[in-house]
Amino acid sequence: MELNDLFSETSAAVDAELEAIVDEFAREPEKLRAAMKWSLLGGGKRFRPALTFAVGRGFDAPREALLRSAAAIEMIHTYSLIHDDLPSMDDDELRRGRATCHVKFGEATAILAGDALQAIAFIAIDNDDRLTSDLRLAVIAVLADAAAKMVAGQQMDLEAEGVTIDVEHLETIHRNKTGALITASA
């Protein structure tokens, strides 16, 4: 399969699942739901879900059994982007060519949208009846560990701003901030 085909196929399936998850678990308040959808469905390659599908294919896992977990991974990634864009972090006004969540909906709503995406990601996995309960617990544990490492990496990144650090420390930052969720995707 061509890489572009994998990303295209993944985006369509995951975007539909993301929208269904938000509609199922985040009906109100409407402003919060709109902020979540704005951030989730604003584009992107869906690299992490594509990695989940590609590795799953290598183990003959049915795509349907991977879909909700792949969407949950994207929800964790998106929550991290919302928080990373905040004025207290990187203070970005654009993400993927559009206004960031805090610019469009306000800083407080952006924080809550990120928080809600993180929580709903775990609820979505817990409610995935295509997985056994043991497998759901395992997926939740792997994703929670990756999310915690991602947050630690973000803190290390903030502390390294304006400071000279060695390559080993830089690798530790990236291994946690970016690499942990990529590893969990596989």
mmCIF file with all atom_site columns, C-alpha atoms in Angstrom, residues 2-173:
data_model
loop_
_atom_site.group_PDB
_atom_site.id
_atom_site.type_symbol
_atom_site.label_atom_id
_atom_site.label_alt_id
_atom_site.label_comp_id
_atom_site.label_asym_id
_atom_site.label_entity_id
_atom_site.label_seq_id
_atom_site.pdbx_PDB_ins_code
_atom_site.Cartn_x
_atom_site.Cartn_y
_atom_site.Cartn_z
_atom_site.occupancy
_atom_site.B_iso_or_equiv
_atom_site.pdbx_formal_charge
_atom_site.auth_seq_id
_atom_site.auth_comp_id
_atom_site.auth_asym_id
_atom_site.auth_atom_id
_atom_site.pdbx_PDB_model_num
ATOM 1   C CA . GLU A 1 2   ? 1.267   3.464  -0.868 1.00 0.00 ? 2   GLU A CA 1
ATOM 2   C CA . LEU A 1 3   ? 1.964   5.719  2.092  1.00 0.00 ? 3   LEU A CA 1
ATOM 3   C CA . ASN A 1 4   ? -0.332  8.466  0.804  1.00 0.00 ? 4   ASN A CA 1
ATOM 4   C CA . ASP A 1 5   ? -3.139  5.916  0.396  1.00 0.00 ? 5   ASP A CA 1
ATOM 5   C CA . LEU A 1 6   ? -2.595  4.735  3.977  1.00 0.00 ? 6   LEU A CA 1
ATOM 6   C CA . PHE A 1 7   ? -2.814  8.303  5.315  1.00 0.00 ? 7   PHE A CA 1
ATOM 7   C CA . SER A 1 8   ? -5.886  9.085  3.202  1.00 0.00 ? 8   SER A CA 1
ATOM 8   C CA . GLU A 1 9   ? -7.682  5.900  4.225  1.00 0.00 ? 9   GLU A CA 1
ATOM 9   C CA . THR A 1 10  ? -6.704  6.392  7.848  1.00 0.00 ? 10  THR A CA 1
ATOM 10  C CA . SER A 1 11  ? -7.850  10.026 7.927  1.00 0.00 ? 11  SER A CA 1
ATOM 11  C CA . ALA A 1 12  ? -11.296 9.206  6.586  1.00 0.00 ? 12  ALA A CA 1
ATOM 12  C CA . ALA A 1 13  ? -11.898 6.323  8.997  1.00 0.00 ? 13  ALA A CA 1
ATOM 13  C CA . VAL A 1 14  ? -10.417 8.041  12.051 1.00 0.00 ? 14  VAL A CA 1
ATOM 14  C CA . ASP A 1 15  ? -12.153 11.367 11.410 1.00 0.00 ? 15  ASP A CA 1
ATOM 15  C CA . ALA A 1 16  ? -15.524 9.588  11.243 1.00 0.00 ? 16  ALA A CA 1
ATOM 16  C CA . GLU A 1 17  ? -14.742 7.721  14.477 1.00 0.00 ? 17  GLU A CA 1
ATOM 17  C CA . LEU A 1 18  ? -13.554 10.912 16.211 1.00 0.00 ? 18  LEU A CA 1
ATOM 18  C CA . GLU A 1 19  ? -16.748 12.708 15.298 1.00 0.00 ? 19  GLU A CA 1
ATOM 19  C CA . ALA A 1 20  ? -18.834 9.752  16.530 1.00 0.00 ? 20  ALA A CA 1
ATOM 20  C CA . ILE A 1 21  ? -16.924 9.607  19.831 1.00 0.00 ? 21  ILE A CA 1
ATOM 21  C CA . VAL A 1 22  ? -17.342 13.331 20.508 1.00 0.00 ? 22  VAL A CA 1
ATOM 22  C CA . ASP A 1 23  ? -21.029 13.151 19.592 1.00 0.00 ? 23  ASP A CA 1
ATOM 23  C CA . GLU A 1 24  ? -21.475 10.169 21.927 1.00 0.00 ? 24  GLU A CA 1
ATOM 24  C CA . PHE A 1 25  ? -19.549 11.378 24.975 1.00 0.00 ? 25  PHE A CA 1
ATOM 25  C CA . ALA A 1 26  ? -19.512 15.196 24.737 1.00 0.00 ? 26  ALA A CA 1
ATOM 26  C CA . ARG A 1 27  ? -22.988 16.418 23.852 1.00 0.00 ? 27  ARG A CA 1
ATOM 27  C CA . GLU A 1 28  ? -22.976 19.496 26.071 1.00 0.00 ? 28  GLU A CA 1
ATOM 28  C CA . PRO A 1 29  ? -22.039 22.259 26.497 1.00 0.00 ? 29  PRO A CA 1
ATOM 29  C CA . GLU A 1 30  ? -22.085 23.050 22.797 1.00 0.00 ? 30  GLU A CA 1
ATOM 30  C CA . LYS A 1 31  ? -19.163 25.511 22.937 1.00 0.00 ? 31  LYS A CA 1
ATOM 31  C CA . LEU A 1 32  ? -16.904 22.852 24.471 1.00 0.00 ? 32  LEU A CA 1
ATOM 32  C CA . ARG A 1 33  ? -18.011 20.263 21.933 1.00 0.00 ? 33  ARG A CA 1
ATOM 33  C CA . ALA A 1 34  ? -17.412 22.734 19.085 1.00 0.00 ? 34  ALA A CA 1
ATOM 34  C CA . ALA A 1 35  ? -13.904 23.489 20.390 1.00 0.00 ? 35  ALA A CA 1
ATOM 35  C CA . MET A 1 36  ? -13.110 19.785 20.590 1.00 0.00 ? 36  MET A CA 1
ATOM 36  C CA . LYS A 1 37  ? -14.330 19.156 17.039 1.00 0.00 ? 37  LYS A CA 1
ATOM 37  C CA . TRP A 1 38  ? -12.540 22.260 15.740 1.00 0.00 ? 38  TRP A CA 1
ATOM 38  C CA . SER A 1 39  ? -9.256  20.927 17.035 1.00 0.00 ? 39  SER A CA 1
ATOM 39  C CA . LEU A 1 40  ? -9.813  17.243 16.239 1.00 0.00 ? 40  LEU A CA 1
ATOM 40  C CA . LEU A 1 41  ? -11.149 17.635 12.728 1.00 0.00 ? 41  LEU A CA 1
ATOM 41  C CA . GLY A 1 42  ? -8.921  20.467 11.523 1.00 0.00 ? 42  GLY A CA 1
ATOM 42  C CA . GLY A 1 43  ? -6.687  18.311 9.347  1.00 0.00 ? 43  GLY A CA 1
ATOM 43  C CA . GLY A 1 44  ? -3.422  16.574 9.904  1.00 0.00 ? 44  GLY A CA 1
ATOM 44  C CA . LYS A 1 45  ? -1.828  13.441 8.493  1.00 0.00 ? 45  LYS A CA 1
ATOM 45  C CA . ARG A 1 46  ? -3.118  11.115 11.229 1.00 0.00 ? 46  ARG A CA 1
ATOM 46  C CA . PHE A 1 47  ? 0.376   9.658  11.484 1.00 0.00 ? 47  PHE A CA 1
ATOM 47  C CA . ARG A 1 48  ? -0.177  7.989  14.857 1.00 0.00 ? 48  ARG A CA 1
ATOM 48  C CA . PRO A 1 49  ? -3.416  6.214  13.856 1.00 0.00 ? 49  PRO A CA 1
ATOM 49  C CA . ALA A 1 50  ? -1.806  5.213  10.537 1.00 0.00 ? 50  ALA A CA 1
ATOM 50  C CA . LEU A 1 51  ? 1.050   3.663  12.496 1.00 0.00 ? 51  LEU A CA 1
ATOM 51  C CA . THR A 1 52  ? -1.453  1.761  14.642 1.00 0.00 ? 52  THR A CA 1
ATOM 52  C CA . PHE A 1 53  ? -3.160  0.413  11.515 1.00 0.00 ? 53  PHE A CA 1
ATOM 53  C CA . ALA A 1 54  ? 0.126   -0.465 9.814  1.00 0.00 ? 54  ALA A CA 1
ATOM 54  C CA . VAL A 1 55  ? 1.444   -2.393 12.814 1.00 0.00 ? 55  VAL A CA 1
ATOM 55  C CA . GLY A 1 56  ? -1.959  -4.015 13.313 1.00 0.00 ? 56  GLY A CA 1
ATOM 56  C CA . ARG A 1 57  ? -1.919  -5.178 9.717  1.00 0.00 ? 57  ARG A CA 1
ATOM 57  C CA . GLY A 1 58  ? 1.398   -6.910 10.399 1.00 0.00 ? 58  GLY A CA 1
ATOM 58  C CA . PHE A 1 59  ? -0.318  -8.902 13.154 1.00 0.00 ? 59  PHE A CA 1
ATOM 59  C CA . ASP A 1 60  ? -3.481  -9.566 11.111 1.00 0.00 ? 60  ASP A CA 1
ATOM 60  C CA . ALA A 1 61  ? -5.549  -7.476 13.523 1.00 0.00 ? 61  ALA A CA 1
ATOM 61  C CA . PRO A 1 62  ? -8.883  -6.441 12.038 1.00 0.00 ? 62  PRO A CA 1
ATOM 62  C CA . ARG A 1 63  ? -8.940  -2.708 11.264 1.00 0.00 ? 63  ARG A CA 1
ATOM 63  C CA . GLU A 1 64  ? -12.290 -2.371 13.064 1.00 0.00 ? 64  GLU A CA 1
ATOM 64  C CA . ALA A 1 65  ? -10.693 -3.659 16.272 1.00 0.00 ? 65  ALA A CA 1
ATOM 65  C CA . LEU A 1 66  ? -8.012  -0.960 16.046 1.00 0.00 ? 66  LEU A CA 1
ATOM 66  C CA . LEU A 1 67  ? -10.210 1.982  15.040 1.00 0.00 ? 67  LEU A CA 1
ATOM 67  C CA . ARG A 1 68  ? -11.348 3.235  18.428 1.00 0.00 ? 68  ARG A CA 1
ATOM 68  C CA . SER A 1 69  ? -7.870  2.898  19.964 1.00 0.00 ? 69  SER A CA 1
ATOM 69  C CA . ALA A 1 70  ? -6.370  4.734  16.974 1.00 0.00 ? 70  ALA A CA 1
ATOM 70  C CA . ALA A 1 71  ? -8.933  7.507  17.446 1.00 0.00 ? 71  ALA A CA 1
ATOM 71  C CA . ALA A 1 72  ? -8.167  7.679  21.177 1.00 0.00 ? 72  ALA A CA 1
ATOM 72  C CA . ILE A 1 73  ? -4.472  8.099  20.402 1.00 0.00 ? 73  ILE A CA 1
ATOM 73  C CA . GLU A 1 74  ? -5.356  10.988 18.084 1.00 0.00 ? 74  GLU A CA 1
ATOM 74  C CA . MET A 1 75  ? -7.472  12.527 20.850 1.00 0.00 ? 75  MET A CA 1
ATOM 75  C CA . ILE A 1 76  ? -4.505  12.440 23.234 1.00 0.00 ? 76  ILE A CA 1
ATOM 76  C CA . HIS A 1 77  ? -2.274  13.950 20.539 1.00 0.00 ? 77  HIS A CA 1
ATOM 77  C CA . THR A 1 78  ? -4.818  16.693 19.829 1.00 0.00 ? 78  THR A CA 1
ATOM 78  C CA . TYR A 1 79  ? -5.262  17.547 23.500 1.00 0.00 ? 79  TYR A CA 1
ATOM 79  C CA . SER A 1 80  ? -1.493  17.985 23.731 1.00 0.00 ? 80  SER A CA 1
ATOM 80  C CA . LEU A 1 81  ? -1.507  20.315 20.716 1.00 0.00 ? 81  LEU A CA 1
ATOM 81  C CA . ILE A 1 82  ? -4.323  22.428 22.178 1.00 0.00 ? 82  ILE A CA 1
ATOM 82  C CA . HIS A 1 83  ? -2.391  22.846 25.418 1.00 0.00 ? 83  HIS A CA 1
ATOM 83  C CA . ASP A 1 84  ? 0.930   23.385 23.617 1.00 0.00 ? 84  ASP A CA 1
ATOM 84  C CA . ASP A 1 85  ? -0.605  26.280 21.638 1.00 0.00 ? 85  ASP A CA 1
ATOM 85  C CA . LEU A 1 86  ? -1.777  28.128 24.779 1.00 0.00 ? 86  LEU A CA 1
ATOM 86  C CA . PRO A 1 87  ? -0.289  31.528 25.673 1.00 0.00 ? 87  PRO A CA 1
ATOM 87  C CA . SER A 1 88  ? 1.402   29.983 28.723 1.00 0.00 ? 88  SER A CA 1
ATOM 88  C CA . MET A 1 89  ? 3.252   27.505 26.488 1.00 0.00 ? 89  MET A CA 1
ATOM 89  C CA . ASP A 1 90  ? 4.081   28.304 22.852 1.00 0.00 ? 90  ASP A CA 1
ATOM 90  C CA . ASP A 1 91  ? 1.416   31.006 22.354 1.00 0.00 ? 91  ASP A CA 1
ATOM 91  C CA . ASP A 1 92  ? 0.653   29.924 18.791 1.00 0.00 ? 92  ASP A CA 1
ATOM 92  C CA . GLU A 1 93  ? -2.187  31.587 16.922 1.00 0.00 ? 93  GLU A CA 1
ATOM 93  C CA . LEU A 1 94  ? -2.315  29.161 13.989 1.00 0.00 ? 94  LEU A CA 1
ATOM 94  C CA . ARG A 1 95  ? -2.360  25.379 13.764 1.00 0.00 ? 95  ARG A CA 1
ATOM 95  C CA . ARG A 1 96  ? -2.653  23.671 10.374 1.00 0.00 ? 96  ARG A CA 1
ATOM 96  C CA . GLY A 1 97  ? -3.441  27.001 8.716  1.00 0.00 ? 97  GLY A CA 1
ATOM 97  C CA . ARG A 1 98  ? -6.371  27.923 11.003 1.00 0.00 ? 98  ARG A CA 1
ATOM 98  C CA . ALA A 1 99  ? -6.898  29.700 14.284 1.00 0.00 ? 99  ALA A CA 1
ATOM 99  C CA . THR A 1 100 ? -5.781  27.695 17.298 1.00 0.00 ? 100 THR A CA 1
ATOM 100 C CA . CYS A 1 101 ? -8.423  26.547 19.754 1.00 0.00 ? 101 CYS A CA 1
ATOM 101 C CA . HIS A 1 102 ? -7.695  29.274 22.311 1.00 0.00 ? 102 HIS A CA 1
ATOM 102 C CA . VAL A 1 103 ? -7.822  32.001 19.647 1.00 0.00 ? 103 VAL A CA 1
ATOM 103 C CA . LYS A 1 104 ? -11.182 30.796 18.305 1.00 0.00 ? 104 LYS A CA 1
ATOM 104 C CA . PHE A 1 105 ? -12.889 29.765 21.568 1.00 0.00 ? 105 PHE A CA 1
ATOM 105 C CA . GLY A 1 106 ? -10.957 31.477 24.360 1.00 0.00 ? 106 GLY A CA 1
ATOM 106 C CA . GLU A 1 107 ? -8.203  30.222 26.609 1.00 0.00 ? 107 GLU A CA 1
ATOM 107 C CA . ALA A 1 108 ? -10.434 28.685 29.289 1.00 0.00 ? 108 ALA A CA 1
ATOM 108 C CA . THR A 1 109 ? -12.479 26.722 26.749 1.00 0.00 ? 109 THR A CA 1
ATOM 109 C CA . ALA A 1 110 ? -9.288  25.522 25.051 1.00 0.00 ? 110 ALA A CA 1
ATOM 110 C CA . ILE A 1 111 ? -7.946  24.189 28.341 1.00 0.00 ? 111 ILE A CA 1
ATOM 111 C CA . LEU A 1 112 ? -11.231 22.418 29.016 1.00 0.00 ? 112 LEU A CA 1
ATOM 112 C CA . ALA A 1 113 ? -11.391 21.040 25.462 1.00 0.00 ? 113 ALA A CA 1
ATOM 113 C CA . GLY A 1 114 ? -7.933  19.523 25.899 1.00 0.00 ? 114 GLY A CA 1
ATOM 114 C CA . ASP A 1 115 ? -8.868  18.127 29.303 1.00 0.00 ? 115 ASP A CA 1
ATOM 115 C CA . ALA A 1 116 ? -12.092 16.643 27.920 1.00 0.00 ? 116 ALA A CA 1
ATOM 116 C CA . LEU A 1 117 ? -10.312 15.043 24.957 1.00 0.00 ? 117 LEU A CA 1
ATOM 117 C CA . GLN A 1 118 ? -7.879  13.350 27.302 1.00 0.00 ? 118 GLN A CA 1
ATOM 118 C CA . ALA A 1 119 ? -10.650 11.965 29.504 1.00 0.00 ? 119 ALA A CA 1
ATOM 119 C CA . ILE A 1 120 ? -12.881 10.905 26.612 1.00 0.00 ? 120 ILE A CA 1
ATOM 120 C CA . ALA A 1 121 ? -9.990  9.080  24.932 1.00 0.00 ? 121 ALA A CA 1
ATOM 121 C CA . PHE A 1 122 ? -9.870  6.676  27.870 1.00 0.00 ? 122 PHE A CA 1
ATOM 122 C CA . ILE A 1 123 ? -13.658 6.389  28.078 1.00 0.00 ? 123 ILE A CA 1
ATOM 123 C CA . ALA A 1 124 ? -13.762 5.527  24.373 1.00 0.00 ? 124 ALA A CA 1
ATOM 124 C CA . ILE A 1 125 ? -11.311 2.669  24.826 1.00 0.00 ? 125 ILE A CA 1
ATOM 125 C CA . ASP A 1 126 ? -13.119 1.439  27.941 1.00 0.00 ? 126 ASP A CA 1
ATOM 126 C CA . ASN A 1 127 ? -16.382 1.326  25.953 1.00 0.00 ? 127 ASN A CA 1
ATOM 127 C CA . ASP A 1 128 ? -14.895 -0.462 22.928 1.00 0.00 ? 128 ASP A CA 1
ATOM 128 C CA . ASP A 1 129 ? -16.764 -3.774 22.858 1.00 0.00 ? 129 ASP A CA 1
ATOM 129 C CA . ARG A 1 130 ? -14.606 -4.970 19.941 1.00 0.00 ? 130 ARG A CA 1
ATOM 130 C CA . LEU A 1 131 ? -11.823 -5.557 22.490 1.00 0.00 ? 131 LEU A CA 1
ATOM 131 C CA . THR A 1 132 ? -11.747 -7.947 25.410 1.00 0.00 ? 132 THR A CA 1
ATOM 132 C CA . SER A 1 133 ? -11.741 -6.334 28.836 1.00 0.00 ? 133 SER A CA 1
ATOM 133 C CA . ASP A 1 134 ? -8.125  -7.469 29.367 1.00 0.00 ? 134 ASP A CA 1
ATOM 134 C CA . LEU A 1 135 ? -7.070  -5.874 26.099 1.00 0.00 ? 135 LEU A CA 1
ATOM 135 C CA . ARG A 1 136 ? -8.958  -2.650 26.924 1.00 0.00 ? 136 ARG A CA 1
ATOM 136 C CA . LEU A 1 137 ? -7.068  -2.419 30.224 1.00 0.00 ? 137 LEU A CA 1
ATOM 137 C CA . ALA A 1 138 ? -3.763  -3.047 28.475 1.00 0.00 ? 138 ALA A CA 1
ATOM 138 C CA . VAL A 1 139 ? -4.438  -0.366 25.832 1.00 0.00 ? 139 VAL A CA 1
ATOM 139 C CA . ILE A 1 140 ? -5.509  2.118  28.518 1.00 0.00 ? 140 ILE A CA 1
ATOM 140 C CA . ALA A 1 141 ? -2.346  1.394  30.534 1.00 0.00 ? 141 ALA A CA 1
ATOM 141 C CA . VAL A 1 142 ? -0.066  1.878  27.508 1.00 0.00 ? 142 VAL A CA 1
ATOM 142 C CA . LEU A 1 143 ? -1.816  5.098  26.479 1.00 0.00 ? 143 LEU A CA 1
ATOM 143 C CA . ALA A 1 144 ? -1.864  6.513  30.022 1.00 0.00 ? 144 ALA A CA 1
ATOM 144 C CA . ASP A 1 145 ? 1.860   5.817  30.389 1.00 0.00 ? 145 ASP A CA 1
ATOM 145 C CA . ALA A 1 146 ? 2.568   7.524  27.053 1.00 0.00 ? 146 ALA A CA 1
ATOM 146 C CA . ALA A 1 147 ? 0.416   10.529 27.993 1.00 0.00 ? 147 ALA A CA 1
ATOM 147 C CA . ALA A 1 148 ? 2.262   10.924 31.303 1.00 0.00 ? 148 ALA A CA 1
ATOM 148 C CA . LYS A 1 149 ? 5.628   10.757 29.528 1.00 0.00 ? 149 LYS A CA 1
ATOM 149 C CA . MET A 1 150 ? 4.411   13.271 26.946 1.00 0.00 ? 150 MET A CA 1
ATOM 150 C CA . VAL A 1 151 ? 3.492   15.730 29.703 1.00 0.00 ? 151 VAL A CA 1
ATOM 151 C CA . ALA A 1 152 ? 6.860   15.202 31.409 1.00 0.00 ? 152 ALA A CA 1
ATOM 152 C CA . GLY A 1 153 ? 8.586   15.844 28.078 1.00 0.00 ? 153 GLY A CA 1
ATOM 153 C CA . GLN A 1 154 ? 6.634   19.071 27.639 1.00 0.00 ? 154 GLN A CA 1
ATOM 154 C CA . GLN A 1 155 ? 7.762   20.233 31.094 1.00 0.00 ? 155 GLN A CA 1
ATOM 155 C CA . MET A 1 156 ? 11.376  19.345 30.266 1.00 0.00 ? 156 MET A CA 1
ATOM 156 C CA . ASP A 1 157 ? 11.012  21.291 27.010 1.00 0.00 ? 157 ASP A CA 1
ATOM 157 C CA . LEU A 1 158 ? 9.711   24.354 28.869 1.00 0.00 ? 158 LEU A CA 1
ATOM 158 C CA . GLU A 1 159 ? 12.577  24.154 31.354 1.00 0.00 ? 159 GLU A CA 1
ATOM 159 C CA . ALA A 1 160 ? 15.111  23.909 28.524 1.00 0.00 ? 160 ALA A CA 1
ATOM 160 C CA . GLU A 1 161 ? 14.004  27.147 26.842 1.00 0.00 ? 161 GLU A CA 1
ATOM 161 C CA . GLY A 1 162 ? 16.857  29.619 26.695 1.00 0.00 ? 162 GLY A CA 1
ATOM 162 C CA . VAL A 1 163 ? 19.255  27.128 28.313 1.00 0.00 ? 163 VAL A CA 1
ATOM 163 C CA . THR A 1 164 ? 22.067  25.221 26.667 1.00 0.00 ? 164 THR A CA 1
ATOM 164 C CA . ILE A 1 165 ? 21.451  21.489 27.029 1.00 0.00 ? 165 ILE A CA 1
ATOM 165 C CA . ASP A 1 166 ? 23.409  18.476 25.885 1.00 0.00 ? 166 ASP A CA 1
ATOM 166 C CA . VAL A 1 167 ? 22.296  16.071 23.165 1.00 0.00 ? 167 VAL A CA 1
ATOM 167 C CA . GLU A 1 168 ? 21.367  13.394 25.694 1.00 0.00 ? 168 GLU A CA 1
ATOM 168 C CA . HIS A 1 169 ? 18.935  15.752 27.455 1.00 0.00 ? 169 HIS A CA 1
ATOM 169 C CA . LEU A 1 170 ? 17.472  16.854 24.116 1.00 0.00 ? 170 LEU A CA 1
ATOM 170 C CA . GLU A 1 171 ? 16.927  13.210 23.172 1.00 0.00 ? 171 GLU A CA 1
ATOM 171 C CA . THR A 1 172 ? 15.192  12.603 26.512 1.00 0.00 ? 172 THR A CA 1
ATOM 172 C CA . ILE A 1 173 ? 12.857  15.525 25.839 1.00 0.00 ? 173 ILE A CA 1
#
